[in-house]
PDB file of C-alpha atoms in Angstrom:
ATOM      1  CA  MET A   1       0.000   0.000   0.000  1.00  0.00           C
ATOM      2  CA  GLN A   2       2.776   2.405   0.935  1.00  0.00           C
ATOM      3  CA  ASP A   3       4.707   1.464  -2.221  1.00  0.00           C
ATOM      4  CA  GLU A   4       1.656   2.348  -4.318  1.00  0.00           C
ATOM      5  CA  ALA A   5       1.395   5.725  -2.589  1.00  0.00           C
ATOM      6  CA  LEU A   6       5.084   6.424  -3.215  1.00  0.00           C
ATOM      7  CA  ALA A   7       4.732   5.377  -6.858  1.00  0.00           C
ATOM      8  CA  LEU A   8       1.718   7.666  -7.262  1.00  0.00           C
ATOM      9  CA  GLU A   9       3.559  10.570  -5.635  1.00  0.00           C
ATOM     10  CA  GLU A  10       6.580   9.979  -7.868  1.00  0.00           C
ATOM     11  CA  ALA A  11       4.341   9.896 -10.951  1.00  0.00           C
ATOM     12  CA  GLN A  12       2.767  13.186  -9.878  1.00  0.00           C
ATOM     13  CA  ASP A  13       6.231  14.719  -9.417  1.00  0.00           C
ATOM     14  CA  VAL A  14       7.254  13.562 -12.892  1.00  0.00           C
ATOM     15  CA  ALA A  15       4.062  15.014 -14.389  1.00  0.00           C
ATOM     16  CA  TYR A  16       4.663  18.285 -12.513  1.00  0.00           C
ATOM     17  CA  MET A  17       8.253  18.567 -13.753  1.00  0.00           C
ATOM     18  CA  THR A  18       7.195  17.626 -17.298  1.00  0.00           C
ATOM     19  CA  ARG A  19       4.621  20.422 -17.267  1.00  0.00           C
ATOM     20  CA  LEU A  20       7.202  22.900 -15.986  1.00  0.00           C
ATOM     21  CA  ASP A  21       9.669  21.807 -18.671  1.00  0.00           C
ATOM     22  CA  HIS A  22       6.942  22.286 -21.280  1.00  0.00           C
ATOM     23  CA  LEU A  23       6.244  25.803 -19.982  1.00  0.00           C
ATOM     24  CA  PHE A  24       9.963  26.536 -19.895  1.00  0.00           C
ATOM     25  CA  ALA A  25      10.292  25.396 -23.533  1.00  0.00           C
ATOM     26  CA  GLN A  26       7.420  27.674 -24.516  1.00  0.00           C
ATOM     27  CA  ARG A  27       9.255  30.559 -22.906  1.00  0.00           C
ATOM     28  CA  HIS A  28      12.105  30.279 -25.361  1.00  0.00           C
ATOM     29  CA  GLY A  29      10.250  30.996 -28.561  1.00  0.00           C
ATOM     30  CA  THR A  30       7.804  28.223 -29.307  1.00  0.00           C
ATOM     31  CA  SER A  31       4.199  29.299 -29.535  1.00  0.00           C
ATOM     32  CA  GLY A  32       1.510  27.800 -27.387  1.00  0.00           C
ATOM     33  CA  ILE A  33      -0.873  28.493 -24.569  1.00  0.00           C
ATOM     34  CA  ALA A  34       1.639  30.523 -22.552  1.00  0.00           C
ATOM     35  CA  SER A  35       2.136  33.028 -25.380  1.00  0.00           C
ATOM     36  CA  GLU A  36      -1.619  33.580 -25.675  1.00  0.00           C
ATOM     37  CA  MET A  37      -2.243  34.112 -21.961  1.00  0.00           C
ATOM     38  CA  GLN A  38      -3.050  37.621 -20.833  1.00  0.00           C
ATOM     39  CA  VAL A  39      -1.184  38.033 -17.563  1.00  0.00           C
ATOM     40  CA  PRO A  40      -1.539  41.399 -15.838  1.00  0.00           C
ATOM     41  CA  GLU A  41       1.610  43.394 -15.172  1.00  0.00           C
ATOM     42  CA  PRO A  42       2.803  43.261 -11.563  1.00  0.00           C
ATOM     43  CA  LEU A  43       1.861  46.180  -9.401  1.00  0.00           C
ATOM     44  CA  ASP A  44       4.715  48.597  -8.809  1.00  0.00           C
ATOM     45  CA  GLU A  45       2.954  50.819  -6.329  1.00  0.00           C
ATOM     46  CA  GLU A  46       2.763  50.107  -2.646  1.00  0.00           C
ATOM     47  CA  ASP A  47      -0.378  49.128  -0.798  1.00  0.00           C
ATOM     48  CA  GLU A  48      -2.571  52.230  -0.631  1.00  0.00           C
ATOM     49  CA  THR A  49      -3.701  51.640   2.934  1.00  0.00           C
ATOM     50  CA  ILE A  50      -3.246  54.848   4.895  1.00  0.00           C
ATOM     51  CA  VAL A  51      -1.058  54.240   7.905  1.00  0.00           C
ATOM     52  CA  GLY A  52      -0.078  57.039  10.213  1.00  0.00           C
ATOM     53  CA  ASP A  53       3.247  57.491  11.977  1.00  0.00           C
ATOM     54  CA  GLU A  54       1.527  56.824  15.277  1.00  0.00           C
ATOM     55  CA  ASP A  55       0.902  53.230  14.132  1.00  0.00           C
ATOM     56  CA  ASP A  56       4.663  52.547  14.218  1.00  0.00           C
ATOM     57  CA  GLU A  57       4.621  52.964  17.983  1.00  0.00           C
ATOM     58  CA  MET A  58       2.176  50.056  18.316  1.00  0.00           C
ATOM     59  CA  LEU A  59       4.464  47.659  16.435  1.00  0.00           C
ATOM     60  CA  PRO A  60       6.926  45.538  18.380  1.00  0.00           C
ATOM     61  CA  PRO A  61      10.577  46.612  17.924  1.00  0.00           C
ATOM     62  CA  VAL A  62      11.277  43.531  15.781  1.00  0.00           C
ATOM     63  CA  LEU A  63       8.761  44.607  13.118  1.00  0.00           C
ATOM     64  CA  GLN A  64      10.037  48.170  12.928  1.00  0.00           C
ATOM     65  CA  GLU A  65      13.426  46.874  11.727  1.00  0.00           C
ATOM     66  CA  ILE A  66      12.307  44.647   8.806  1.00  0.00           C
ATOM     67  CA  PRO A  67      13.493  46.288   5.556  1.00  0.00           C
ATOM     68  CA  THR A  68      11.324  46.215   2.450  1.00  0.00           C
ATOM     69  CA  ALA A  69      14.153  46.213  -0.122  1.00  0.00           C
ATOM     70  CA  ASP A  70      17.865  45.490  -0.317  1.00  0.00           C
ATOM     71  CA  GLY A  71      20.605  47.854  -1.525  1.00  0.00           C
ATOM     72  CA  LEU A  72      19.784  47.148  -5.175  1.00  0.00           C
ATOM     73  CA  LEU A  73      16.056  47.844  -4.622  1.00  0.00           C
ATOM     74  CA  ASN A  74      15.067  44.178  -4.900  1.00  0.00           C
ATOM     75  CA  ARG A  75      11.913  43.732  -2.818  1.00  0.00           C
ATOM     76  CA  TYR A  76      12.058  41.346   0.106  1.00  0.00           C
ATOM     77  CA  VAL A  77       9.627  38.446   0.079  1.00  0.00           C
ATOM     78  CA  ARG A  78       8.738  36.127   2.908  1.00  0.00           C
ATOM     79  CA  VAL A  79       9.886  32.589   2.091  1.00  0.00           C
ATOM     80  CA  ILE A  80       8.147  29.878   4.108  1.00  0.00           C
ATOM     81  CA  HIS A  81      10.310  26.772   4.484  1.00  0.00           C
ATOM     82  CA  THR A  82      10.258  23.793   6.829  1.00  0.00           C
ATOM     83  CA  ASN A  83      12.729  25.468   9.187  1.00  0.00           C
ATOM     84  CA  GLY A  84      10.777  28.716   9.525  1.00  0.00           C
ATOM     85  CA  MET A  85      10.107  32.010   7.793  1.00  0.00           C
ATOM     86  CA  HIS A  86      12.849  33.921   6.032  1.00  0.00           C
ATOM     87  CA  TYR A  87      12.886  37.370   4.457  1.00  0.00           C
ATOM     88  CA  LEU A  88      14.963  37.309   1.276  1.00  0.00           C
ATOM     89  CA  PRO A  89      15.280  39.699  -1.676  1.00  0.00           C
ATOM     90  CA  LEU A  90      13.560  38.432  -4.817  1.00  0.00           C
ATOM     91  CA  VAL A  91      16.004  38.883  -7.689  1.00  0.00           C
ATOM     92  CA  TYR A  92      14.789  37.982 -11.163  1.00  0.00           C
ATOM     93  CA  CYS A  93      15.420  38.777 -14.794  1.00  0.00           C
ATOM     94  CA  ALA A  94      12.483  40.486 -16.482  1.00  0.00           C
ATOM     95  CA  CYS A  95      14.067  40.544 -19.940  1.00  0.00           C
ATOM     96  CA  GLN A  96      11.592  37.887 -21.161  1.00  0.00           C
ATOM     97  CA  GLY A  97       8.661  39.728 -19.579  1.00  0.00           C
ATOM     98  CA  HIS A  98       6.981  39.686 -16.195  1.00  0.00           C
ATOM     99  CA  GLU A  99       4.591  36.864 -17.141  1.00  0.00           C
ATOM    100  CA  ILE A 100       7.524  34.407 -17.025  1.00  0.00           C
ATOM    101  CA  ILE A 101       8.340  35.007 -13.341  1.00  0.00           C
ATOM    102  CA  PRO A 102       5.705  32.568 -11.941  1.00  0.00           C
ATOM    103  CA  ILE A 103       6.971  29.851 -14.286  1.00  0.00           C
ATOM    104  CA  ASP A 104      10.548  30.441 -13.131  1.00  0.00           C
ATOM    105  CA  LEU A 105       9.457  30.336  -9.484  1.00  0.00           C
ATOM    106  CA  MET A 106       7.520  27.098  -9.987  1.00  0.00           C
ATOM    107  CA  HIS A 107      10.473  25.590 -11.866  1.00  0.00           C
ATOM    108  CA  ALA A 108      12.605  26.370  -8.797  1.00  0.00           C
ATOM    109  CA  ARG A 109       9.953  24.575  -6.645  1.00  0.00           C
ATOM    110  CA  LEU A 110       8.751  27.838  -5.115  1.00  0.00           C
ATOM    111  CA  VAL A 111       5.013  28.507  -4.978  1.00  0.00           C
ATOM    112  CA  PRO A 112       3.952  32.170  -4.776  1.00  0.00           C
ATOM    113  CA  THR A 113       0.714  33.075  -3.018  1.00  0.00           C
ATOM    114  CA  SER A 114      -0.159  35.406  -5.895  1.00  0.00           C
ATOM    115  CA  PHE A 115       0.866  35.304  -9.528  1.00  0.00           C
ATOM    116  CA  VAL A 116       0.729  39.087  -9.853  1.00  0.00           C
ATOM    117  CA  TYR A 117       2.326  40.577  -6.729  1.00  0.00           C
ATOM    118  CA  TYR A 118       4.843  38.462  -4.859  1.00  0.00           C
ATOM    119  CA  ARG A 119       5.018  38.939  -1.097  1.00  0.00           C
ATOM    120  CA  THR A 120       4.978  35.397   0.286  1.00  0.00           C
ATOM    121  CA  ILE A 121       6.478  32.316  -1.339  1.00  0.00           C
ATOM    122  CA  PHE A 122       6.197  28.735  -0.083  1.00  0.00           C
ATOM    123  CA  THR A 123       8.827  26.125  -0.841  1.00  0.00           C
ATOM    124  CA  ALA A 124       7.598  22.790  -2.166  1.00  0.00           C
ATOM    125  CA  ALA A 125       9.312  21.132   0.801  1.00  0.00           C
ATOM    126  CA  ALA A 126       7.215  23.221   3.214  1.00  0.00           C
ATOM    127  CA  LEU A 127       4.000  22.297   1.407  1.00  0.00           C
ATOM    128  CA  ASP A 128       4.978  18.608   1.416  1.00  0.00           C
ATOM    129  CA  ASP A 129       5.849  18.835   5.121  1.00  0.00           C
ATOM    130  CA  PHE A 130       2.493  20.477   5.888  1.00  0.00           C
ATOM    131  CA  ARG A 131       0.634  17.760   3.975  1.00  0.00           C
ATOM    132  CA  LEU A 132       2.490  15.035   5.854  1.00  0.00           C
ATOM    133  CA  THR A 133       1.987  16.769   9.218  1.00  0.00           C
ATOM    134  CA  ASN A 134      -1.695  17.244   8.468  1.00  0.00           C
ATOM    135  CA  LEU A 135      -2.230  13.610   7.451  1.00  0.00           C
ATOM    136  CA  GLU A 136      -0.113  11.911  10.106  1.00  0.00           C
ATOM    137  CA  CYS A 137      -0.423  14.251  13.102  1.00  0.00           C
ATOM    138  CA  LYS A 138      -3.854  15.726  12.306  1.00  0.00           C
ATOM    139  CA  ALA A 139      -2.377  19.207  12.738  1.00  0.00           C
ATOM    140  CA  SER A 140      -4.433  22.069  11.354  1.00  0.00           C
ATOM    141  CA  ALA A 141      -3.004  24.823   9.175  1.00  0.00           C
ATOM    142  CA  PHE A 142      -3.077  27.157  12.195  1.00  0.00           C
ATOM    143  CA  GLN A 143      -1.078  24.677  14.301  1.00  0.00           C
ATOM    144  CA  TYR A 144       1.463  24.222  11.514  1.00  0.00           C
ATOM    145  CA  TRP A 145       1.763  28.008  11.156  1.00  0.00           C
ATOM    146  CA  GLU A 146       2.382  28.317  14.908  1.00  0.00           C
ATOM    147  CA  LYS A 147       5.096  25.647  14.606  1.00  0.00           C
ATOM    148  CA  LEU A 148       6.767  27.628  11.821  1.00  0.00           C
ATOM    149  CA  GLN A 149       6.622  30.802  13.915  1.00  0.00           C
ATOM    150  CA  ARG A 150       8.258  29.024  16.850  1.00  0.00           C
ATOM    151  CA  SER A 151      10.926  27.616  14.521  1.00  0.00           C
ATOM    152  CA  THR A 152      11.636  31.092  13.187  1.00  0.00           C
ATOM    153  CA  VAL A 153      11.875  32.867  16.527  1.00  0.00           C
ATOM    154  CA  GLY A 154      13.651  30.043  18.326  1.00  0.00           C
ATOM    155  CA  GLY A 155      12.762  30.309  21.995  1.00  0.00           C
ATOM    156  CA  GLY A 156      11.366  33.825  21.733  1.00  0.00           C
ATOM    157  CA  ASN A 157       7.867  35.165  21.536  1.00  0.00           C
ATOM    158  CA  SER A 158       6.187  34.182  18.269  1.00  0.00           C
ATOM    159  CA  MET A 159       3.760  37.093  18.675  1.00  0.00           C
ATOM    160  CA  ASP A 160       6.513  39.441  17.410  1.00  0.00           C
ATOM    161  CA  LEU A 161       6.243  38.120  13.840  1.00  0.00           C
ATOM    162  CA  ASP A 162       4.364  40.100  11.216  1.00  0.00           C
ATOM    163  CA  ASN A 163       1.708  37.747   9.824  1.00  0.00           C
ATOM    164  CA  PHE A 164       0.395  40.363   7.411  1.00  0.00           C
ATOM    165  CA  TYR A 165       3.587  41.181   5.507  1.00  0.00           C
TER     166      TYR A 165
END
């Protein structure tokens, strides 16, 4: 029974990688579905929510220090992995167009939460770990998220993390 499940999972992985290779091949000049898709351009402007300076005082000191971009103006994204949450700059080449970025992310086994504006990205390993934890330990998504927060902070207070980045 377990061998059948592993064989099915391996077949799904092969199908997934075959689809990504097909999309990658379309990127380099062959026509197909990807060239006909109308993908909106990513938003360059910030969130238009009005936040006053007095709101900064309510944030814990940890959140006031998180930068939004690196020295080369690459925006930081939150990467969720099995060992916690990490803030890393997202560096990509847009010479082929912005509609290729989700394909490149998926080819690297990274799953963005949005295909238009990238703020949070899950690794395939984190999604596999959540699925296994959910099936074997009956842990809910909230419990898994709390586990990731504790892994990120170490022994500190997980309430200091910004869940709405």
